[in-house]
Short mmCIF file of N, CA and C in Angstrom, two decimals:
data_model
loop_
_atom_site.label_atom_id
_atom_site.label_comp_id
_atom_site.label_asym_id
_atom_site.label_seq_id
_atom_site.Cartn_x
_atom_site.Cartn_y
_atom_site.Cartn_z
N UNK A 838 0.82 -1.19 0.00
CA UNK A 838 0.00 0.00 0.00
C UNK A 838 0.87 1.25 0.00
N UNK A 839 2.11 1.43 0.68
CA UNK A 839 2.89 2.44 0.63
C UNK A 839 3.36 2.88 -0.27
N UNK A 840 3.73 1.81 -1.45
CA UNK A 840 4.33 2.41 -2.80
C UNK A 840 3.21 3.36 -3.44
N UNK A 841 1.75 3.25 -3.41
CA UNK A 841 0.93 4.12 -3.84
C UNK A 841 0.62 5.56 -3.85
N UNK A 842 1.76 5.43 -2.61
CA UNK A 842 1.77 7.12 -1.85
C UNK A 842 2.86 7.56 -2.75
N UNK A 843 3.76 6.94 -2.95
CA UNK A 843 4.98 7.63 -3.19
C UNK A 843 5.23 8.99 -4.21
N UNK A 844 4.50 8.84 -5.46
CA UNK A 844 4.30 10.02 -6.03
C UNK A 844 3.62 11.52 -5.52
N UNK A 845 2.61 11.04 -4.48
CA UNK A 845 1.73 11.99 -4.24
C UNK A 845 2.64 12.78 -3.48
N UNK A 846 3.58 11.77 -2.56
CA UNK A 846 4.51 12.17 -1.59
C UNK A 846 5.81 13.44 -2.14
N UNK A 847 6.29 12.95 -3.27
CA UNK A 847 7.18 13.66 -4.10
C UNK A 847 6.24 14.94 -4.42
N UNK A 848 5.19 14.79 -5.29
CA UNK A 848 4.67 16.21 -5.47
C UNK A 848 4.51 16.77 -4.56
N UNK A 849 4.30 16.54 -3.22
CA UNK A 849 3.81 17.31 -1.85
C UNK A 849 5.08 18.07 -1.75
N UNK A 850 6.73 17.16 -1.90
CA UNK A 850 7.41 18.16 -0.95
C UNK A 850 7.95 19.26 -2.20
N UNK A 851 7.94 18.43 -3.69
CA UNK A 851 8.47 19.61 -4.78
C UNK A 851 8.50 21.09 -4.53
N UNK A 852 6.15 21.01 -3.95
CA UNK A 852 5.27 21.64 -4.05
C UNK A 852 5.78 22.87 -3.00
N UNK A 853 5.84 22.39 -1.99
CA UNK A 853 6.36 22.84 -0.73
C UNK A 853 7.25 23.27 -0.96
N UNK A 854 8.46 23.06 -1.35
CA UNK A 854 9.45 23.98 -1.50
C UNK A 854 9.61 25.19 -2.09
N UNK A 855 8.42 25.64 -2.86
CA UNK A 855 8.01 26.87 -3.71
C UNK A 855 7.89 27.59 -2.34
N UNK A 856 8.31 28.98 -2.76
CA UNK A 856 8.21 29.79 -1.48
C UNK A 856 6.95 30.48 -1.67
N UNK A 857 6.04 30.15 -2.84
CA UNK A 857 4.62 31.17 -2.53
C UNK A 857 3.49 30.00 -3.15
N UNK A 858 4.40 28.84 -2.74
CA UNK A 858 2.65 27.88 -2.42
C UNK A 858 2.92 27.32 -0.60
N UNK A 859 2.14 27.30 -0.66
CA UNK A 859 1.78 26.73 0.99
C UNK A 859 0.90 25.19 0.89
N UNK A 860 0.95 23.89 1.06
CA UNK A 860 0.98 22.70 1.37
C UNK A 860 0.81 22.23 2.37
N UNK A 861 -0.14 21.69 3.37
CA UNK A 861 0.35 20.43 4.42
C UNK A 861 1.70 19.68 4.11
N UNK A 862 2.00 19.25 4.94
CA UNK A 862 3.20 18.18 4.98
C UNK A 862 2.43 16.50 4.42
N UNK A 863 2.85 15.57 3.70
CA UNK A 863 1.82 14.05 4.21
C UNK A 863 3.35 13.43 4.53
N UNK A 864 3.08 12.35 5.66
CA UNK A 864 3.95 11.72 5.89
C UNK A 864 3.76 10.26 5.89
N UNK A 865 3.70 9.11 5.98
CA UNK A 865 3.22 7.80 6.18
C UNK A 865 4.44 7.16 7.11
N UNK A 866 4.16 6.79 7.86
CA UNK A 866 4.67 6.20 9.39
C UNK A 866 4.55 4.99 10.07
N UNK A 867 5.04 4.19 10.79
CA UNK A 867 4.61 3.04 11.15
C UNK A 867 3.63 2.90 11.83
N UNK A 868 3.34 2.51 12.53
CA UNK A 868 2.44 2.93 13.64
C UNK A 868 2.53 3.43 14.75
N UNK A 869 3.56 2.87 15.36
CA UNK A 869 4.49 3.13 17.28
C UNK A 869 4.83 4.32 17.01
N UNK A 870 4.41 5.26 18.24
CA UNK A 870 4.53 6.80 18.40
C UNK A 870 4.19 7.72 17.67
N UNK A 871 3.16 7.50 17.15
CA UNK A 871 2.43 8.32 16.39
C UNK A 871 1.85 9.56 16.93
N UNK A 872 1.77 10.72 17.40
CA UNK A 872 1.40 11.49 18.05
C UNK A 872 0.72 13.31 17.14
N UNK A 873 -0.30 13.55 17.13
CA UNK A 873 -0.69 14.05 16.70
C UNK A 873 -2.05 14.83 17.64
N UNK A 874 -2.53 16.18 17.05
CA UNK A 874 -3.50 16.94 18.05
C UNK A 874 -5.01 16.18 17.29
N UNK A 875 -5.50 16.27 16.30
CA UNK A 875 -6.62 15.01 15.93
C UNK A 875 -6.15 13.66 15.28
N UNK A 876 -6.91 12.94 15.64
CA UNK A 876 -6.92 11.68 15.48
C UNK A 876 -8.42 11.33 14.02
N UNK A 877 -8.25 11.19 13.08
CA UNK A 877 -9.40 11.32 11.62
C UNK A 877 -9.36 9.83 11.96
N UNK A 878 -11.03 9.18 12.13
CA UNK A 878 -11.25 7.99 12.17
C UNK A 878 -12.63 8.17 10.79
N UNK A 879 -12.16 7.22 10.39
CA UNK A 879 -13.10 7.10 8.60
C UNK A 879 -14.19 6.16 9.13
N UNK A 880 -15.50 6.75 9.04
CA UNK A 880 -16.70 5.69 9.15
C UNK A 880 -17.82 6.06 8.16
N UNK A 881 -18.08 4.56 7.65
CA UNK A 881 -19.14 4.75 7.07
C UNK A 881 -20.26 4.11 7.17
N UNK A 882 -21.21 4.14 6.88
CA UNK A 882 -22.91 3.81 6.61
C UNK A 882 -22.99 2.39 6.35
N UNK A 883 -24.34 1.37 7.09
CA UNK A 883 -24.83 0.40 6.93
C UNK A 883 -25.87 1.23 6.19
N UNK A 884 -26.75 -0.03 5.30
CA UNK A 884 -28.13 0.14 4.79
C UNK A 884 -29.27 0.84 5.36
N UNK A 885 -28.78 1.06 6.76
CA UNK A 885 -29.99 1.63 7.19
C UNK A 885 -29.97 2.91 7.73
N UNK A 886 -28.56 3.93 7.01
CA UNK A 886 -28.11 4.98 7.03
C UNK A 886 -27.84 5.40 8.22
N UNK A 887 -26.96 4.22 9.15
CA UNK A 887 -26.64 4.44 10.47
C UNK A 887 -25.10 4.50 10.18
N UNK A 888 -24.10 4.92 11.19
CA UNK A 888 -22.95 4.80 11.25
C UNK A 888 -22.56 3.06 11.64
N UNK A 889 -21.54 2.76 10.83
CA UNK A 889 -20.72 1.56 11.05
C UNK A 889 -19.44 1.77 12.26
N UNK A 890 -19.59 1.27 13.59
CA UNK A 890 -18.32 1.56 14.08
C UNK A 890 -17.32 0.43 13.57
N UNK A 891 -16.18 1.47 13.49
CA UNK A 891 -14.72 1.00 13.02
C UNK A 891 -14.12 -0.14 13.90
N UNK A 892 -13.10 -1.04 13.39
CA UNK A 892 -12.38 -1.51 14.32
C UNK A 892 -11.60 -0.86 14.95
N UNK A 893 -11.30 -1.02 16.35
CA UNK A 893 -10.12 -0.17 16.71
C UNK A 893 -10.60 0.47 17.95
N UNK A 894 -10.39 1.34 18.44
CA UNK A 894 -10.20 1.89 20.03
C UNK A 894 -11.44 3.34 19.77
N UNK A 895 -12.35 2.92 18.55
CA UNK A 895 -12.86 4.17 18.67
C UNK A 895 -14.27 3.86 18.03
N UNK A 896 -14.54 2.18 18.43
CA UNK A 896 -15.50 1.84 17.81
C UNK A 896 -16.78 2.11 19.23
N UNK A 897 -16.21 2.32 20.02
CA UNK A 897 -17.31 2.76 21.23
C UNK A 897 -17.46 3.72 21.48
N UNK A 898 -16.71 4.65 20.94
CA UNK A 898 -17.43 6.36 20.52
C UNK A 898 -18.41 6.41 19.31
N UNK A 899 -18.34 5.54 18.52
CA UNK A 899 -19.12 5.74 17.18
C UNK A 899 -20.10 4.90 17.73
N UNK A 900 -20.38 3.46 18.42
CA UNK A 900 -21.17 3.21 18.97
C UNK A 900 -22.46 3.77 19.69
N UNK A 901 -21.64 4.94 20.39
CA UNK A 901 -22.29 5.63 21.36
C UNK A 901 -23.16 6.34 20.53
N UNK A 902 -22.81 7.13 19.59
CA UNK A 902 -23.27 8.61 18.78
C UNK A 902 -24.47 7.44 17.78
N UNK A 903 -23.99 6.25 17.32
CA UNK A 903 -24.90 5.47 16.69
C UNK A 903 -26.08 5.42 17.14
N UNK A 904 -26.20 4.87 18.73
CA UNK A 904 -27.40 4.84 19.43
C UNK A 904 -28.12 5.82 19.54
N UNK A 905 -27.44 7.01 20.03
CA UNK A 905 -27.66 8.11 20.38
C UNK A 905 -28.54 8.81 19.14
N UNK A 906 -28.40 8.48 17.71
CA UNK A 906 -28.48 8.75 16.21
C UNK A 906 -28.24 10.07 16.60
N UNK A 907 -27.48 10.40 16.79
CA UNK A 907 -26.62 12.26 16.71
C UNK A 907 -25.47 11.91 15.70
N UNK A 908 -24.75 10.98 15.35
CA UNK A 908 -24.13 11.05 14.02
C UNK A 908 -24.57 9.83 13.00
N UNK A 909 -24.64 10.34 11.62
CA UNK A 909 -24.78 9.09 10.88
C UNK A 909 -24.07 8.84 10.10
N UNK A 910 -23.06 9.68 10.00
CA UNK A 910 -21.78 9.28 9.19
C UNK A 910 -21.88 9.00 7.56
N UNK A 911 -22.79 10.29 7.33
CA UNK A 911 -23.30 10.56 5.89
C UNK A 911 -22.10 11.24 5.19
N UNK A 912 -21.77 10.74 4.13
CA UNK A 912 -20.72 11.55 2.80
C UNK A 912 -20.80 13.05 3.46
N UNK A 913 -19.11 13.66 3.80
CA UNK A 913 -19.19 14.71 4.63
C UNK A 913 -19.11 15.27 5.81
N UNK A 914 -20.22 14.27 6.46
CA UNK A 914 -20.32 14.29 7.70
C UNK A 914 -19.62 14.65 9.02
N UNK A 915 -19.32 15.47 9.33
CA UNK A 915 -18.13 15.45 10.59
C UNK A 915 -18.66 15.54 12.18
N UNK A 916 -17.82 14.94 12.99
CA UNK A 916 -18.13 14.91 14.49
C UNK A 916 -16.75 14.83 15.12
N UNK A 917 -16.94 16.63 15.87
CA UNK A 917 -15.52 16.75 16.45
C UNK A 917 -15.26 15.79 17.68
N UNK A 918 -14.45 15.40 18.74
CA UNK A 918 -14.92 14.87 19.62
C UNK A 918 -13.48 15.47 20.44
N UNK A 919 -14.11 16.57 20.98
CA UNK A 919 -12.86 17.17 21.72
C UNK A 919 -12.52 16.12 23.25
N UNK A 920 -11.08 16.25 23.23
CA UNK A 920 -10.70 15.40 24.60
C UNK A 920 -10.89 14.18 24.60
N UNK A 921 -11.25 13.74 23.22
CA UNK A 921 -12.05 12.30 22.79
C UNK A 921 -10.79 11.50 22.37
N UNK A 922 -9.23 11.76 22.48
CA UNK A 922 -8.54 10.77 21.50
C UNK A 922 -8.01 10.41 22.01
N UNK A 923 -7.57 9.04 21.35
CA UNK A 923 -6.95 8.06 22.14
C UNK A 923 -5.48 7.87 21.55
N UNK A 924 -4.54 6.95 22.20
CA UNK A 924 -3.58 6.97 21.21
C UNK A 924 -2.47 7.48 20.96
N UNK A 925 -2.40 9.10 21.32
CA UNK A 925 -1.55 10.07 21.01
C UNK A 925 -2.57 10.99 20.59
N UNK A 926 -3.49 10.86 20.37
CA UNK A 926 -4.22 12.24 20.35
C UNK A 926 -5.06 12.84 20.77
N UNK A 927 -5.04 14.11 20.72
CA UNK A 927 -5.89 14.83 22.02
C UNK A 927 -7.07 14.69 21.97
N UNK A 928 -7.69 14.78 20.46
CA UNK A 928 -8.74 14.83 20.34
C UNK A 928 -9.27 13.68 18.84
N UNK A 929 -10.59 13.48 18.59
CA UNK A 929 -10.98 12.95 17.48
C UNK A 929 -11.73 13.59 16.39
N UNK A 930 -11.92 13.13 15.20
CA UNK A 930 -12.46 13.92 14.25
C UNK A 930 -13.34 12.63 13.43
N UNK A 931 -14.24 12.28 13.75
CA UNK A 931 -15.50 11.27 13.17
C UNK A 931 -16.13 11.88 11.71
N UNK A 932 -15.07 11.23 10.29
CA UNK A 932 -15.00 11.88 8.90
C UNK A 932 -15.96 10.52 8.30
N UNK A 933 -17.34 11.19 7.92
CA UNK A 933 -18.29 10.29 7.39
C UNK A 933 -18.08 10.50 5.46
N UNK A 934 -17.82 8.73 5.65
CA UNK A 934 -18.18 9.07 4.00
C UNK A 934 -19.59 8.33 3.53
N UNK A 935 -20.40 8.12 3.91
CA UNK A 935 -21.57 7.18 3.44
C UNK A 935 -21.07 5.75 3.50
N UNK A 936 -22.40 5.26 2.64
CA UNK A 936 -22.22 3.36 2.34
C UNK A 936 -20.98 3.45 1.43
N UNK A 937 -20.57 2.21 2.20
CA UNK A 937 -19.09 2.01 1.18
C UNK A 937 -19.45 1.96 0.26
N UNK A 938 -20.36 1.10 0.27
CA UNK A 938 -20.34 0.31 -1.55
C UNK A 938 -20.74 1.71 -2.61
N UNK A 939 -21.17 2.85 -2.13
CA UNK A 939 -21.46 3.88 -3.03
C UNK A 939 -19.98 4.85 -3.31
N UNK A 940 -19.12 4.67 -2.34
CA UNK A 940 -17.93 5.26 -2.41
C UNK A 940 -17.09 5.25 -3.85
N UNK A 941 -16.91 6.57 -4.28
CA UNK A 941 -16.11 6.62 -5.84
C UNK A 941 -14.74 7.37 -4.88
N UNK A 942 -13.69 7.64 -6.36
CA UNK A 942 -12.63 8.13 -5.67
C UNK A 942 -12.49 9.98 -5.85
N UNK A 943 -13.97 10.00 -6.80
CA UNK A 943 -14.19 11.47 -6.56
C UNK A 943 -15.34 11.75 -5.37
N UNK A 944 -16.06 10.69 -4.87
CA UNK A 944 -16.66 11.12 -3.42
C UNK A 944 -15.36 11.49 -2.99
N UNK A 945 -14.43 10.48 -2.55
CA UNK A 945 -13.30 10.66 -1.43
C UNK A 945 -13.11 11.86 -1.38
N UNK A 946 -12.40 12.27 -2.81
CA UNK A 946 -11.53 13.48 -2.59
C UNK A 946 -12.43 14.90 -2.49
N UNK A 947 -13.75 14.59 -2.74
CA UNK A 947 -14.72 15.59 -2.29
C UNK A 947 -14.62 15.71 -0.50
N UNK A 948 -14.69 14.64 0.02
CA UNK A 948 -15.01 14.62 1.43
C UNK A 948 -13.37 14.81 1.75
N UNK A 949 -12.51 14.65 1.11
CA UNK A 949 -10.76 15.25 1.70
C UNK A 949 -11.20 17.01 1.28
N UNK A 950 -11.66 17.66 0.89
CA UNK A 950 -11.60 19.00 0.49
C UNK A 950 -12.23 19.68 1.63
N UNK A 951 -13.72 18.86 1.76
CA UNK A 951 -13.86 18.91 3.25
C UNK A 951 -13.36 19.07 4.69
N UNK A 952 -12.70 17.78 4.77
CA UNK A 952 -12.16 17.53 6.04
C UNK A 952 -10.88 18.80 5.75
N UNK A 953 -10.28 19.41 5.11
CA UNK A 953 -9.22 19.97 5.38
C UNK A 953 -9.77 21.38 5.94
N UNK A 954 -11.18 21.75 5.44
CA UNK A 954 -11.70 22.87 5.97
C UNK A 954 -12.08 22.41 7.53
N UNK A 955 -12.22 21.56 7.94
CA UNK A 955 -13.00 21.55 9.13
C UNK A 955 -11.50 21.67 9.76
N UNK A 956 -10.78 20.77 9.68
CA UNK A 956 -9.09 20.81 10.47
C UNK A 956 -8.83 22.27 10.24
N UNK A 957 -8.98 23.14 8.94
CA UNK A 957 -8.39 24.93 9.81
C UNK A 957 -9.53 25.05 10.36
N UNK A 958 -10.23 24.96 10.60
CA UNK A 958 -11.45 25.71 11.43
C UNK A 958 -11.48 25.23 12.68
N UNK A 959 -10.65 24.12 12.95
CA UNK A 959 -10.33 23.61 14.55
C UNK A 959 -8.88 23.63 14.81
N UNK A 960 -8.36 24.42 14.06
CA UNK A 960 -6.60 25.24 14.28
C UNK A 960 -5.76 23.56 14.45
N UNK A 961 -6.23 22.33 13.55
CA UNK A 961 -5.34 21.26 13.66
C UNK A 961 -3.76 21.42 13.31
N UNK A 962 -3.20 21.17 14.04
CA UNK A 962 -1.48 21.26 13.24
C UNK A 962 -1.49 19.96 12.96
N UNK A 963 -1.86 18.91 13.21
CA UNK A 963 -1.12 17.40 13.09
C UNK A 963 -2.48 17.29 13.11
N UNK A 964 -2.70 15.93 12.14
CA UNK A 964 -3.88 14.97 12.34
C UNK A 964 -3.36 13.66 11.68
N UNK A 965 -3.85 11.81 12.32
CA UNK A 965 -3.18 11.15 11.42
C UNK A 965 -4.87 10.64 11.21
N UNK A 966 -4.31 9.81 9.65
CA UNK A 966 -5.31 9.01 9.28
C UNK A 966 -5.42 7.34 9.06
N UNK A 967 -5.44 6.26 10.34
CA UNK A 967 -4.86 5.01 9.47
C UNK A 967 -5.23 4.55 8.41
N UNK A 968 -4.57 3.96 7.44
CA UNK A 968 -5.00 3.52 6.02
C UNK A 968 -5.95 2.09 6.58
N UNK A 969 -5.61 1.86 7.68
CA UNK A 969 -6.81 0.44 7.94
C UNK A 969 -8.23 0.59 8.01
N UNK A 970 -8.09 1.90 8.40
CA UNK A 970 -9.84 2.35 8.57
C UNK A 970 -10.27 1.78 7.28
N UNK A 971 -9.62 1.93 5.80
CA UNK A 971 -10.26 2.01 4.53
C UNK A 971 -10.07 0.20 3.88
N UNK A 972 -8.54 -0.36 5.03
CA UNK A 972 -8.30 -1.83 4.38
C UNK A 972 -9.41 -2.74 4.95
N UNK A 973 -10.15 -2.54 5.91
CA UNK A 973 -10.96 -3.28 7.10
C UNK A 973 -12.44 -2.41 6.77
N UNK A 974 -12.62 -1.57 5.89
CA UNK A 974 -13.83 -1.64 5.36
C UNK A 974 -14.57 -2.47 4.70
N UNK A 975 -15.96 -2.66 5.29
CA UNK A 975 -16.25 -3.54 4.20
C UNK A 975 -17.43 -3.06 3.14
N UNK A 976 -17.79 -3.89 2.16
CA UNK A 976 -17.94 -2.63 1.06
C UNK A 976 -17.45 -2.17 -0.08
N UNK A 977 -16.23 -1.77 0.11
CA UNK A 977 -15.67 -0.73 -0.60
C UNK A 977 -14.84 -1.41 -2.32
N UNK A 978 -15.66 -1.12 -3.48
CA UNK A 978 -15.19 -1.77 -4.34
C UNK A 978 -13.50 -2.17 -4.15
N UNK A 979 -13.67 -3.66 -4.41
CA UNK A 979 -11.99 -4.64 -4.30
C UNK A 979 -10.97 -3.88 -5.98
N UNK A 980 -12.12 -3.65 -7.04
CA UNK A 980 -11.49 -3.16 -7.72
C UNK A 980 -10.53 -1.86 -7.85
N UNK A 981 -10.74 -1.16 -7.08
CA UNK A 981 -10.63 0.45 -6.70
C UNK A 981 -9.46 -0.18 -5.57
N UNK A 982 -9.67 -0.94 -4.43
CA UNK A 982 -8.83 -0.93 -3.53
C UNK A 982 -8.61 0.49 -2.48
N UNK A 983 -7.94 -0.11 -1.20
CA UNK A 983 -7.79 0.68 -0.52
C UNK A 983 -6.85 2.19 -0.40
N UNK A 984 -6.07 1.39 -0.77
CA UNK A 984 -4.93 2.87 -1.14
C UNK A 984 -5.59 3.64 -1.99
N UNK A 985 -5.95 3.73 -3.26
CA UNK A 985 -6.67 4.58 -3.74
C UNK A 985 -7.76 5.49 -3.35
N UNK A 986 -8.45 4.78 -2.22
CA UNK A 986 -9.33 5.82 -1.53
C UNK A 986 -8.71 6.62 -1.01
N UNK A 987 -7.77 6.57 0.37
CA UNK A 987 -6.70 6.91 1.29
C UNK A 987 -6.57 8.03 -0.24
N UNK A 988 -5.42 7.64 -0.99
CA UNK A 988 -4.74 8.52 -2.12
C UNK A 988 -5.82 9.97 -2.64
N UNK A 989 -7.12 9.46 -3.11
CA UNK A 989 -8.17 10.42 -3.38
C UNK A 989 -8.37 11.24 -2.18
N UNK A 990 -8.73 10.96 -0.66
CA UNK A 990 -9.08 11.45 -0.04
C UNK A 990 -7.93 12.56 0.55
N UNK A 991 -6.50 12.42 0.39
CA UNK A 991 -5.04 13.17 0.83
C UNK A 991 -5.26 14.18 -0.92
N UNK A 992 -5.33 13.77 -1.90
CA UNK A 992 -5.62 14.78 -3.33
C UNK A 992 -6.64 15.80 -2.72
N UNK A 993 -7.85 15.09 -2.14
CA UNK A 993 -8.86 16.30 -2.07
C UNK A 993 -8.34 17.38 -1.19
N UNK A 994 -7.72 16.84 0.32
CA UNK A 994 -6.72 17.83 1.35
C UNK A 994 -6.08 18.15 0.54
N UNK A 995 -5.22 17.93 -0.44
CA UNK A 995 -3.89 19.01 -0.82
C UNK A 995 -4.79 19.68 -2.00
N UNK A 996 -5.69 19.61 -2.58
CA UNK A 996 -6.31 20.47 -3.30
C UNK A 996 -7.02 21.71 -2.64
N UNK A 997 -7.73 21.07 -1.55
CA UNK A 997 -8.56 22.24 -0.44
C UNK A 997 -7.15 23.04 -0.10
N UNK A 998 -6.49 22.73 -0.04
CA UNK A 998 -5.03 23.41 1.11
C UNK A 998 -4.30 24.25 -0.39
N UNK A 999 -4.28 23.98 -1.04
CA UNK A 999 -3.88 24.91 -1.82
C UNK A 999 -3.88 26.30 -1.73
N UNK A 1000 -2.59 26.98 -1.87
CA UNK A 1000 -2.90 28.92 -1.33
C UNK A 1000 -1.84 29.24 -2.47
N UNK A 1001 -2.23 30.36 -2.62
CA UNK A 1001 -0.83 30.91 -3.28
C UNK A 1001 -0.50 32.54 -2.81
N UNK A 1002 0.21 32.36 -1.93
CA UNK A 1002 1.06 33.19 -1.02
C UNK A 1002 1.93 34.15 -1.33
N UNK A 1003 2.00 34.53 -2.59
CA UNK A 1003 3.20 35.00 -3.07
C UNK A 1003 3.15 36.25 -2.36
N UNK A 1004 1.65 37.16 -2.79
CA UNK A 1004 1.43 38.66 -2.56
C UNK A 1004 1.46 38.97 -0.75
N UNK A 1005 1.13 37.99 -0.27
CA UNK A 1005 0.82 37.84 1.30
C UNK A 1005 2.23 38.29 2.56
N UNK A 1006 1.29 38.65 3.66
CA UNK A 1006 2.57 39.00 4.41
C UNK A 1006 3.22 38.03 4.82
N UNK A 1007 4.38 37.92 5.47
CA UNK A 1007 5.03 37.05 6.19
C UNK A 1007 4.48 36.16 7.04
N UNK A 1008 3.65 36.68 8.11
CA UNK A 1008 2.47 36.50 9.12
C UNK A 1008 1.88 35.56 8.39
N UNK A 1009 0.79 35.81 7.79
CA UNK A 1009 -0.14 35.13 6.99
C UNK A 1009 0.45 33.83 6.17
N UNK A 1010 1.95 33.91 5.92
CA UNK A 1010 2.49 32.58 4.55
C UNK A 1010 2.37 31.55 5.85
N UNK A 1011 3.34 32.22 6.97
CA UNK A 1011 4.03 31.00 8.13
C UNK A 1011 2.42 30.67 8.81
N UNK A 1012 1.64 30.54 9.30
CA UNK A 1012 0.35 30.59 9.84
C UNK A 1012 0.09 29.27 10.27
N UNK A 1013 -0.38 28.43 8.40
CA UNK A 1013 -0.17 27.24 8.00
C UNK A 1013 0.91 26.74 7.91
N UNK A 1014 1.81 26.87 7.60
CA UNK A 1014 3.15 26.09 6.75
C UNK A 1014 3.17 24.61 7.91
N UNK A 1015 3.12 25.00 9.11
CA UNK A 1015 3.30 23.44 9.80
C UNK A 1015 2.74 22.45 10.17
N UNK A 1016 1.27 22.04 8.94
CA UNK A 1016 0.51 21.64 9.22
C UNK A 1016 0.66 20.26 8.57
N UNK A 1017 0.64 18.91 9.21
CA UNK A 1017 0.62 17.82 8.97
C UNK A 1017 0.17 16.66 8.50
N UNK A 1018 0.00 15.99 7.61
CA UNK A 1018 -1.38 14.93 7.54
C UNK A 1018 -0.41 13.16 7.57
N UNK A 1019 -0.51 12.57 8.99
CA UNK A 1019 -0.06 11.86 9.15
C UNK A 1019 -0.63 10.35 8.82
N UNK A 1020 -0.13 9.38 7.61
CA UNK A 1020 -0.83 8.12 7.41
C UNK A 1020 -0.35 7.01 8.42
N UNK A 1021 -0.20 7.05 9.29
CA UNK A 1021 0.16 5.38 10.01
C UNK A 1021 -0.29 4.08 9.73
N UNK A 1022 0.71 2.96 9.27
CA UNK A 1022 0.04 1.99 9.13
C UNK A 1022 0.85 0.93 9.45
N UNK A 1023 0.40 -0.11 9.38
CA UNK A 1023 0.86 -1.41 10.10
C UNK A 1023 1.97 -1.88 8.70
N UNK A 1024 2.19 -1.36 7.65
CA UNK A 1024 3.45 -1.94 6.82
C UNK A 1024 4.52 -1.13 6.71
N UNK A 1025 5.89 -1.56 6.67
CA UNK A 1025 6.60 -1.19 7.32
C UNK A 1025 7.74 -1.24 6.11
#
């Protein structure tokens, strides 16, 4: 799955090195010590337009909000969950994309254009995303595969994040510049 990143990875830092575009950072990481201020857990929709909780340490927060039907984890969808993260992170960010099986890789990168607005609007410097959320979906066309979602959904963030800084003050370029989008995953 990592070799899939690798181009996106190269254009990110080319990109970045221009002194009047501004970029997130993407990094992909192992898993151990991962530390970041949100934690992006990917859930999506059963048939009966409820949230699916995820595997993992955050399937009893999505549980909760399930019952509760205060989130349904519709294409878009977001649920901050301050003080909510586990892990290394402070907090959580519950990023709904709908029923898998409806998932294209221009939903994704619609709902990455998204999520990058909601992260400035909650002053994120670091957020990671595991690529397992999308390998341990179930659903999600086998043809398309997982990395490719992951890949669409980091295109739609570096498309939303796009600035061009040239005319701007000093203040305003550095603001963003240290903002992170961390992939952790179990291959190594």
């Amino acid at each position: 799955m990592l070799k899939d990143f690798d181009n996106l990875i190269e254009v990110n830092l080319t990109m970045s090195q221009q002194k009047s575009i501004q970029l997130p950072k993407f990094e992909i990481r192992a898993v151990s010590g991962v530390q970041a201020d949100v934690a992006l857990v990917a859930v999506f929709q059963d048939g009966g337009k409820k949230a699916i909780p995820p595997k993992g340490s955050y399937a009893d927060t999505v549980e909760k909000l399930r019952k509760g039907d205060s989130y349904t984890a519709g294409r878009g969808a977001f649920q901050f969950v301050r003080f909510g993260g586990k892990g290394g992170a402070e907090s959580a960010l519950l990023v709904g994309f709908g029923p898998a099986a409806d998932l294209t890789e221009e939903k994704a990168r619609q709902v990455g254009g998204q999520l990058w607005s909601k992260l400035k609007a909650e002053k994120a410097k670091t957020a990671t995303l595991p690529l397992e959320y999308f390998s341990n979906a179930k659903g999600l066309k086998a043809e398309i595969g997982a990395a490719r979602f992951v890949r669409a959904v980091v295109e739609g963030l570096a498309l939303a994040a796009y600035e061009f800084t040239k005319y701007k003050t000093a203040e305003v370029k550095d603001a963003w510049a240290r903002e992170k989008l961390i992939l952790p995953t179990d291959e190594k």
